[in-house]
Coordinates of C-alpha atoms in Angstrom, one line a residue:
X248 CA 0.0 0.0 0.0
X249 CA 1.2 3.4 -1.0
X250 CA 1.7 6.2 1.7
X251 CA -0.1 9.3 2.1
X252 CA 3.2 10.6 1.3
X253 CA 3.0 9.7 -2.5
X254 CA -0.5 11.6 -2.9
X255 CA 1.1 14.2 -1.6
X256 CA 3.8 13.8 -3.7
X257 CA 1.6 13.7 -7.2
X258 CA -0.2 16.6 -6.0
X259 CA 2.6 18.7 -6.1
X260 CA 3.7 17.8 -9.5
X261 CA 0.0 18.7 -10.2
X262 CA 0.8 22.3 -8.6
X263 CA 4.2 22.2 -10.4
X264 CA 2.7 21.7 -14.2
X265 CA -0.4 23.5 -13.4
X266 CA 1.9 27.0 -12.6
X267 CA 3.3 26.7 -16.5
X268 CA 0.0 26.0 -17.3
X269 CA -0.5 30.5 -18.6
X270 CA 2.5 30.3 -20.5
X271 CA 2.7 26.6 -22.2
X272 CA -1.3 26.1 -22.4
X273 CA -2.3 22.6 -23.5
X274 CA 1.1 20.8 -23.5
X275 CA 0.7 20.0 -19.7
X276 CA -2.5 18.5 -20.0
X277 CA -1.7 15.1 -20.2
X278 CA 0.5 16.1 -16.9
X279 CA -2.1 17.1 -15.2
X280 CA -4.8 14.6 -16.2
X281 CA -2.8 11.6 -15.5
X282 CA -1.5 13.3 -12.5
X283 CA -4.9 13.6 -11.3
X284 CA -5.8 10.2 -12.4
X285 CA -3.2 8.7 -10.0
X286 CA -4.7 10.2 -7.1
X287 CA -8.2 9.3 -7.7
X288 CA -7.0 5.8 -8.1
X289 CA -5.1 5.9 -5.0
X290 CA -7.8 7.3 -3.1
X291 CA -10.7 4.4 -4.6
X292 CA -8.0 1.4 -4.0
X293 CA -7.3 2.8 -0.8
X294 CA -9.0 2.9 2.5
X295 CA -6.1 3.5 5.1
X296 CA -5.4 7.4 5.6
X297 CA -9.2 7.9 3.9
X298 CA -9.4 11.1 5.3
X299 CA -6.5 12.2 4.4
X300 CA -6.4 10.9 0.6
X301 CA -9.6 12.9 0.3
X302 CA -8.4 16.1 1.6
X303 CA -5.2 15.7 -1.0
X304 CA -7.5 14.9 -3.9
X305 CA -9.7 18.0 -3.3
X306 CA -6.9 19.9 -3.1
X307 CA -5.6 19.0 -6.2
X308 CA -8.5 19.5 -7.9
X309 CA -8.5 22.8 -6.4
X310 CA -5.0 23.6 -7.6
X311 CA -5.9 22.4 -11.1
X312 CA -9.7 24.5 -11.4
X313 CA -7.5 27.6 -10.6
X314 CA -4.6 27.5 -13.0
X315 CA -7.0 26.1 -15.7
X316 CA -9.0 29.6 -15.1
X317 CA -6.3 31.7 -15.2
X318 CA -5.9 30.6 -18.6
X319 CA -9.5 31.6 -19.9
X320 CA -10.7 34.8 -20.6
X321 CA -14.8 35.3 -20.3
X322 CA -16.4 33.8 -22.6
X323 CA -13.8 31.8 -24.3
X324 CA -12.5 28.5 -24.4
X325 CA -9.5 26.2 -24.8
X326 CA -8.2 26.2 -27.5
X327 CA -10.1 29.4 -29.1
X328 CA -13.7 28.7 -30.3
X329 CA -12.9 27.8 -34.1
X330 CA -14.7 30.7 -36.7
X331 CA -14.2 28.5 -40.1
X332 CA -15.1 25.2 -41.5
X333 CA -11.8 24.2 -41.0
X334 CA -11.3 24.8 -37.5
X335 CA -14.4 23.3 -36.6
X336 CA -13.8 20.0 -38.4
X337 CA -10.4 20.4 -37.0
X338 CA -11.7 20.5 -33.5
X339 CA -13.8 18.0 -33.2
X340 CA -11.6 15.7 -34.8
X341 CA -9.0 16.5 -32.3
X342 CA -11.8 15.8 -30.3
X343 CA -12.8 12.4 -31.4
X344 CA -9.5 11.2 -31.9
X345 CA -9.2 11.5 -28.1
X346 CA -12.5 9.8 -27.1
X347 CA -11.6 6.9 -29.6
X348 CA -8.0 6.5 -27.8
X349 CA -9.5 7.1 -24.2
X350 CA -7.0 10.5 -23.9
X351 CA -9.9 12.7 -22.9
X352 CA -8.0 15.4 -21.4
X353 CA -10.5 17.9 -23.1
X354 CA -13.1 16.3 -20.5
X355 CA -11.3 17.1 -17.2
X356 CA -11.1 20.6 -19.0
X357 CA -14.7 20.8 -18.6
X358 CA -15.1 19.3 -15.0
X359 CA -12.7 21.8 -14.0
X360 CA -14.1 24.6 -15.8
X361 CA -16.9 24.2 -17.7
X362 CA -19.7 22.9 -15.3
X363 CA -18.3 25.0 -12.8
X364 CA -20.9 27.9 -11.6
X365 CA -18.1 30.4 -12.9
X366 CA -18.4 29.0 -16.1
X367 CA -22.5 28.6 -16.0
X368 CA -22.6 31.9 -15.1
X369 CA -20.9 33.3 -18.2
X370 CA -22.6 31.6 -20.6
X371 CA -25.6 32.2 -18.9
X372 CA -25.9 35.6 -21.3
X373 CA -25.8 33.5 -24.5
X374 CA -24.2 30.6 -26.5
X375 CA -21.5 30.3 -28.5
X376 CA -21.0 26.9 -30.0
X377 CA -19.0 26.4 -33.3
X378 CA -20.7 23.5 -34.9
X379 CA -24.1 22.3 -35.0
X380 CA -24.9 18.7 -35.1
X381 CA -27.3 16.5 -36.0
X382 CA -27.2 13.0 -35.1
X383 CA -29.5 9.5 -33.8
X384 CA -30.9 9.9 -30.6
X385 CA -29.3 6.1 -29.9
X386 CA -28.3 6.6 -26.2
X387 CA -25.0 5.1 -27.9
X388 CA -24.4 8.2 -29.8
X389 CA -23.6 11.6 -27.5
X390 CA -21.8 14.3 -29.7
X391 CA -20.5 16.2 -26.3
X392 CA -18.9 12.7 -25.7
X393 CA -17.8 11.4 -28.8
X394 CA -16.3 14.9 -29.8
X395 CA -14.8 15.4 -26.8
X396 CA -16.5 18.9 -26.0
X397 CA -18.1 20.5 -23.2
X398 CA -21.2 23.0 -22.3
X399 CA -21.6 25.5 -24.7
X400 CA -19.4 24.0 -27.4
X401 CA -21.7 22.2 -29.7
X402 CA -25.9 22.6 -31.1
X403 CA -27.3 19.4 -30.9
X404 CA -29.9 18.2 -32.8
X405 CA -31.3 14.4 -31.9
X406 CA -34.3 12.1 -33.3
X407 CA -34.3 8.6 -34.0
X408 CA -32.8 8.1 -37.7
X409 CA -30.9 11.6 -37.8
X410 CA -33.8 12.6 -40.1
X411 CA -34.7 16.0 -41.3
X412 CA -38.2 17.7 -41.4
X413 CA -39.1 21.3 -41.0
X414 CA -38.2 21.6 -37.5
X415 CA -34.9 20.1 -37.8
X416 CA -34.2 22.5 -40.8
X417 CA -35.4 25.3 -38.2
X418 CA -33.5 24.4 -35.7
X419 CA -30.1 23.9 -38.1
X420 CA -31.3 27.0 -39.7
X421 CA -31.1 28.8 -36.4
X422 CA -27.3 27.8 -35.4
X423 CA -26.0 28.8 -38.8
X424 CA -27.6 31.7 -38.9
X425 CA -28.4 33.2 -35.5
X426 CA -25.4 31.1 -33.6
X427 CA -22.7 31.5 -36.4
X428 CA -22.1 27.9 -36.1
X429 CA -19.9 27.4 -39.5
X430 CA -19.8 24.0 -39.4
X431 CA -23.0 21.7 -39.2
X432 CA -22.4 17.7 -39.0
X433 CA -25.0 15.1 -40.0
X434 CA -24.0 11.9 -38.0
X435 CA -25.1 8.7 -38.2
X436 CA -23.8 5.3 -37.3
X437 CA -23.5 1.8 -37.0
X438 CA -26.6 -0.9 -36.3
X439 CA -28.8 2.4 -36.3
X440 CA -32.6 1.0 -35.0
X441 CA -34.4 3.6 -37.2
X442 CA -32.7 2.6 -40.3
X443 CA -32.9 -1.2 -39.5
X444 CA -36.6 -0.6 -38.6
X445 CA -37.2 0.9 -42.0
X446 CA -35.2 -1.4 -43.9
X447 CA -37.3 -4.7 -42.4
X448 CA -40.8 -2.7 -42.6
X449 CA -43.1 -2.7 -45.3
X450 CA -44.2 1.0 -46.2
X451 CA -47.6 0.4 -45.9
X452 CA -47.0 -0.8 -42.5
X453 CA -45.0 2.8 -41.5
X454 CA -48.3 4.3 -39.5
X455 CA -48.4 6.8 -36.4
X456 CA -45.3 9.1 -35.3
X457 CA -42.7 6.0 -35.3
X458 CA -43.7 5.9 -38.8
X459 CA -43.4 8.9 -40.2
X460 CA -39.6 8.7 -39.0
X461 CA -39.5 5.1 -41.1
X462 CA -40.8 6.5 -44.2
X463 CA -38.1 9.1 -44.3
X464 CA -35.8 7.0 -44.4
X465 CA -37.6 4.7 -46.9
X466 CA -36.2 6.7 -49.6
X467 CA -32.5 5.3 -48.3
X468 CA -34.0 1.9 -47.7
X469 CA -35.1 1.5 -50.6
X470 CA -32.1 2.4 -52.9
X471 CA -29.7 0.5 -50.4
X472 CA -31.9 -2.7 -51.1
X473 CA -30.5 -2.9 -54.7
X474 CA -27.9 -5.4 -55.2
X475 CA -27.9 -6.5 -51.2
X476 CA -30.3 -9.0 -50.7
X477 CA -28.3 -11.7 -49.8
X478 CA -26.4 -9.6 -47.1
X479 CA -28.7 -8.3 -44.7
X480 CA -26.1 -6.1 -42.3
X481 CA -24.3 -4.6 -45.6
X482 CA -27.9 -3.2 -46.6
X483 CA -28.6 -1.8 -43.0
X484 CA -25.2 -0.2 -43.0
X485 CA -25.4 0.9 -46.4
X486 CA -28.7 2.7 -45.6
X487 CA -27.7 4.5 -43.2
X488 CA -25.0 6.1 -45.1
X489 CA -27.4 6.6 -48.0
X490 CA -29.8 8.3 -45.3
X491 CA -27.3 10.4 -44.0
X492 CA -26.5 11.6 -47.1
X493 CA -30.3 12.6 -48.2
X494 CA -30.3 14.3 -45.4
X495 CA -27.7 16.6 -45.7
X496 CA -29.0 17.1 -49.2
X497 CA -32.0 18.5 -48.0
X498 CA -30.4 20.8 -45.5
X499 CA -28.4 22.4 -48.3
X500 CA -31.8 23.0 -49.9
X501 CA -32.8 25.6 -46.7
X502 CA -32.1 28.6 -48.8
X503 CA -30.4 30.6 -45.9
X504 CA -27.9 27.6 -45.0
X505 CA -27.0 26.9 -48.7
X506 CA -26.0 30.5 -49.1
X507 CA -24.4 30.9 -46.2
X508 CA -22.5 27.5 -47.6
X509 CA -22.0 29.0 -50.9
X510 CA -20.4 31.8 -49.3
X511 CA -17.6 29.8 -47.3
X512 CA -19.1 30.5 -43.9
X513 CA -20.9 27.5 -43.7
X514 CA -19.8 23.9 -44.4
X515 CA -22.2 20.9 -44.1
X516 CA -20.7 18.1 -43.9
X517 CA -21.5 13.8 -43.3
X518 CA -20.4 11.4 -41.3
X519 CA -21.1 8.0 -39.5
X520 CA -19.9 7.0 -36.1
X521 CA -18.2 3.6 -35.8
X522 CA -19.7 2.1 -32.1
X523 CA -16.6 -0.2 -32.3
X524 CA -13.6 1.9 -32.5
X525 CA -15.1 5.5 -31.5
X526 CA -14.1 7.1 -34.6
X527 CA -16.1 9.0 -37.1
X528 CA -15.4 8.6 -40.3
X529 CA -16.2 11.0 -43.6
X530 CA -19.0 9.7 -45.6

């Protein structure tokens, strides 16, 4: 059993990366996290010196909520909120790319900061986010999560099938426009339910709310069907994609969002989620 005297001992080379933290920014994050990470683990494994162990965790979280402020002006975040296409996709690839490998320093970011009522209270005047997204409502599928991003980062929109009607084109409509979002994401991914739903239903049997969702994605359905009748998961998967890509379509159709696209200020842009690795891969 390790002494009190080694979390004492990682919390100060928490306090010693966190004081660099102004001046070399993100490169001690990985310090810090695992640094962090040790004494949580100590502290669970651990019951002797309980007391103690907790008092040294909360001061290290402590020491690491103040250094990280330090480093953010109102209303900002880290790294800068991305203005173009580019930096958006940039960022949330960053961002995924982290999730997928488990490095989610980007997350202790926002338990530190970003759920703090410091934090709450400055977005409280308005939002900021720099890409809007619209994805499955799968419980498998959460953008803040899977991009590695915090409160106030992203605009979410969720349904079952990642389809688009008027209100989703509202809604989309409202963060490229009113937010300035310039990037906006359709996502969809593996063993979706919607799609599979709508690719084993007969159309004539797509009644009530569920299936209004099911016939718009019959369109997808549909087209995937062609040459993939002896390979029932390659059909699923390949609707999805196909569906995805409709749907994007008929965002660019919004008049507002297609010339703010033809413009350079918006980008739409699709995507599917792999469940098994974590990555998200260009459609």
């Amino acid at each position: 059993m390790l002494k009190v005297s080694f979390i004492r001992a990682v919390t100060r080379k928490i306090n010693q990366a966190a004081t660099k933290w102004p001046t070399t920014k993100l490169q001690n994050t990985k310090t810090l996290t695992q640094s962090l990470s040790l004494v949580r683990y100590q502290h669970t494994k651990h019951t002797h010196h309980a007391h103690k162990r907790s008092e040294h965790v909360k001061e290290a979280l402590s020491i690491l909520e103040k250094y990280l402020q330090t480093s953010v002006k109102k209303g900002e975040h880290l790294p800068d909120r991305p203005t173009t296409p580019d930096q958006a996709w940039k960022a949330l690839m960053d961002g995924n790319s982290r999730f997928a490998s488990g490095n989610m320093w980007g997350y202790l970011q926002h338990i530190a900061i970003e759920i703090s009522p410091k934090h709450r209270q400055e977005i409280y005047g308005g939002q900021h986010p720099f890409a809007s997204i619209l994805t499955c409502s799968d419980s498998r599928v959460s953008p803040e999560l899977i991009f590695d991003q915090g409160l106030g980062d992203l605009f979410v929109v969720r349904n079952a099938g990642n389809v688009v009607d008027s209100i989703v084109l509202g809604s989309l409509e409202y963060g490229a426009i009113h937010l300035k979002t310039p990037l906006i994401v359709v996502m969809a991914h593996q063993k979706c339910g919607a799609v599979t739903a709508a690719c084993n239903t007969k159309e004539e049997d797509m009644t009530g709310p569920l299936g209004s969702v099911l016939r718009t994605i019959a369109p997808s359905a549909r087209e995937a069907k062609s040459g993939h009748d002896q390979d029932p998961d390659a059909y699923i998967e390949l609707a999805a994609k196909l569906n995805a890509q409709n749907m994007m379509s008929q965002i660019l159709q919004n008049e507002k969002i297609a010339a703010a696209a033809k413009e350079g200020r918006v980008q739409v842009v699709c995507v599917r989620y792999n469940l098994a690795t974590g990555l998200v891969e260009n459609l």
